[in-house]
Amino acid sequence: MSAVHYVEAICASGLSIFDLLPKESPLYIPTKELENLLDEGLRGFSTAGMPLRTRSKVVKSEVCRVLGYAVPKSFRKCNKPHARFPGQNFDTYVQASDNLQIWNEELKPRRRYVLISVGEAGLVDKVKVVTGAMLAKLDTTGALTQKYQARFNAGTEALELVSGNDTSQLQPLIGSGASISSSQPTDDPEKGSVLPIRTVFEKLSSVVGTSFANAGSDQERNRGAELHRLVCKALAYQSYADDGQFPDVRHQLLEVKLQTSPTIDLGLVEPSSTEPLDLNELPEGTVRHCDVRYAIFGAAANDGQVMLTSLVLTSGEDFFSRFPRFEGKVLNKKIQIPLPRGFFGKAKG
DNA sequence: GTATTGCCGAATGGAAAAGT
DNA sequence: ACTTTTCCATTCGGCAATAC
């Protein structure tokens, strides 16, 4: 029985991708045939210039056509415990790189994972279909990466100090910041090195209204680094340094965010958390995550420039009173599976 | 023995689709 | 219109392998 037979049968059945198939259904396409159909049907399909989510949707639509299904108005999310294509029990991932990421779900051993490789010109290269059981072998650590998110809105004031005072736990460290000129921004805080939140607010206020060159839409991290540099300068550090650790300006217990979109990505740390911050020099528990100060800069990107338009400064403790936490899943988790070299078989030719 | 490069695991982040 | 989840590229730190 040729693979095309399945497509004709699915088409004739009038079923949608969301309709579950009974056990042993003749419409259920075995994994190998599924791979053949999709590889032949999608190869050469162009996704050039599309944003990621758009690309994903357009490719899913094409998958429907290739398999003989009607293209649904939307591809439902949150339809756990089912796959995105429940009837055929598969998910699709369109990959230009080798980092396969699966959010908020375990690998399901019986589910199929349709992995679609796109090349440099945005054309589909190759489609591989594997089971969750096969992918599980590539997941060597089982580690989950997690992040919190919150909603950003700039508010009405260009300059807004949410927390008038630092948390009481921080008071022993607060001082005039005499050591700033001789310290690195990445050094641990010392007694007396940490400026009061009001002083930080005054010093950072001058940064609002300035702008810098936009490194480009695919260089987001560099934009954040430029703001980080401006912040270090405004706080009178001699140098700019960033070691990627939390918080950004560790010596001031200050986290800096650049917002040109409405989602604040908080990463691993929940600002209101009373977990201790890991510091070398001070006893554990001296500083907690909620004692850290957050400088959230609103910005607009246009004409190749990033213009800083607003600043909100808050303690971690007060963070969620100003920026609502995403309350859906609250904490999002993913596994990341590096696809091995040659996974798509391009190397062999 | 030291410096550089490569690799791997994991984290970070923007922003569009889907949901309400 | 507004909220939340999804999507996946990119980047970083740490370590191993290789070059000097």
PDB file of N, CA and C in Angstrom, chain A residues 19-28 87 110:
ATOM      1  N   ASP A  19      -9.569  15.443  15.052  1.00  0.00           N
ATOM      2  CA  ASP A  19     -10.380  14.256  15.304  1.00  0.00           C
ATOM      3  C   ASP A  19      -9.489  13.069  15.646  1.00  0.00           C
ATOM      4  N   LEU A  20      -9.775  12.490  16.809  1.00  0.00           N
ATOM      5  CA  LEU A  20      -8.968  11.339  17.227  1.00  0.00           C
ATOM      6  C   LEU A  20      -9.364  10.120  16.404  1.00  0.00           C
ATOM      7  N   LEU A  21      -8.371   9.332  16.075  1.00  0.00           N
ATOM      8  CA  LEU A  21      -8.625   8.124  15.287  1.00  0.00           C
ATOM      9  C   LEU A  21      -8.746   6.928  16.231  1.00  0.00           C
ATOM     10  N   PRO A  22      -9.633   6.015  15.912  1.00  0.00           N
ATOM     11  CA  PRO A  22      -9.723   4.803  16.743  1.00  0.00           C
ATOM     12  C   PRO A  22      -8.449   3.974  16.608  1.00  0.00           C
ATOM     13  N   LYS A  23      -8.224   3.129  17.609  1.00  0.00           N
ATOM     14  CA  LYS A  23      -7.075   2.216  17.562  1.00  0.00           C
ATOM     15  C   LYS A  23      -7.083   1.424  16.250  1.00  0.00           C
ATOM     16  N   GLU A  24      -5.902   1.235  15.699  1.00  0.00           N
ATOM     17  CA  GLU A  24      -5.781   0.450  14.464  1.00  0.00           C
ATOM     18  C   GLU A  24      -6.494   1.087  13.270  1.00  0.00           C
ATOM     19  N   SER A  25      -6.757   2.380  13.327  1.00  0.00           N
ATOM     20  CA  SER A  25      -7.441   3.019  12.204  1.00  0.00           C
ATOM     21  C   SER A  25      -6.596   2.917  10.940  1.00  0.00           C
ATOM     22  N   PRO A  26      -7.226   2.604   9.814  1.00  0.00           N
ATOM     23  CA  PRO A  26      -6.482   2.562   8.552  1.00  0.00           C
ATOM     24  C   PRO A  26      -6.014   3.956   8.118  1.00  0.00           C
ATOM     25  N   LEU A  27      -6.507   4.987   8.787  1.00  0.00           N
ATOM     26  CA  LEU A  27      -6.082   6.347   8.428  1.00  0.00           C
ATOM     27  C   LEU A  27      -4.815   6.768   9.161  1.00  0.00           C
ATOM     28  N   TYR A  28      -4.440   6.000  10.177  1.00  0.00           N
ATOM     29  CA  TYR A  28      -3.259   6.385  10.971  1.00  0.00           C
ATOM     30  C   TYR A  28      -1.988   6.049  10.192  1.00  0.00           C
ATOM     31  N   GLY A  87      -4.975  13.747  15.924  1.00  0.00           N
ATOM     32  CA  GLY A  87      -5.383  12.552  15.198  1.00  0.00           C
ATOM     33  C   GLY A  87      -4.198  11.677  14.832  1.00  0.00           C
ATOM     34  N   ARG A 110       5.241   7.524  22.724  1.00  0.00           N
ATOM     35  CA  ARG A 110       4.538   7.071  21.520  1.00  0.00           C
ATOM     36  C   ARG A 110       4.285   8.198  20.524  1.00  0.00           C
TER      37      ARG A 110
END
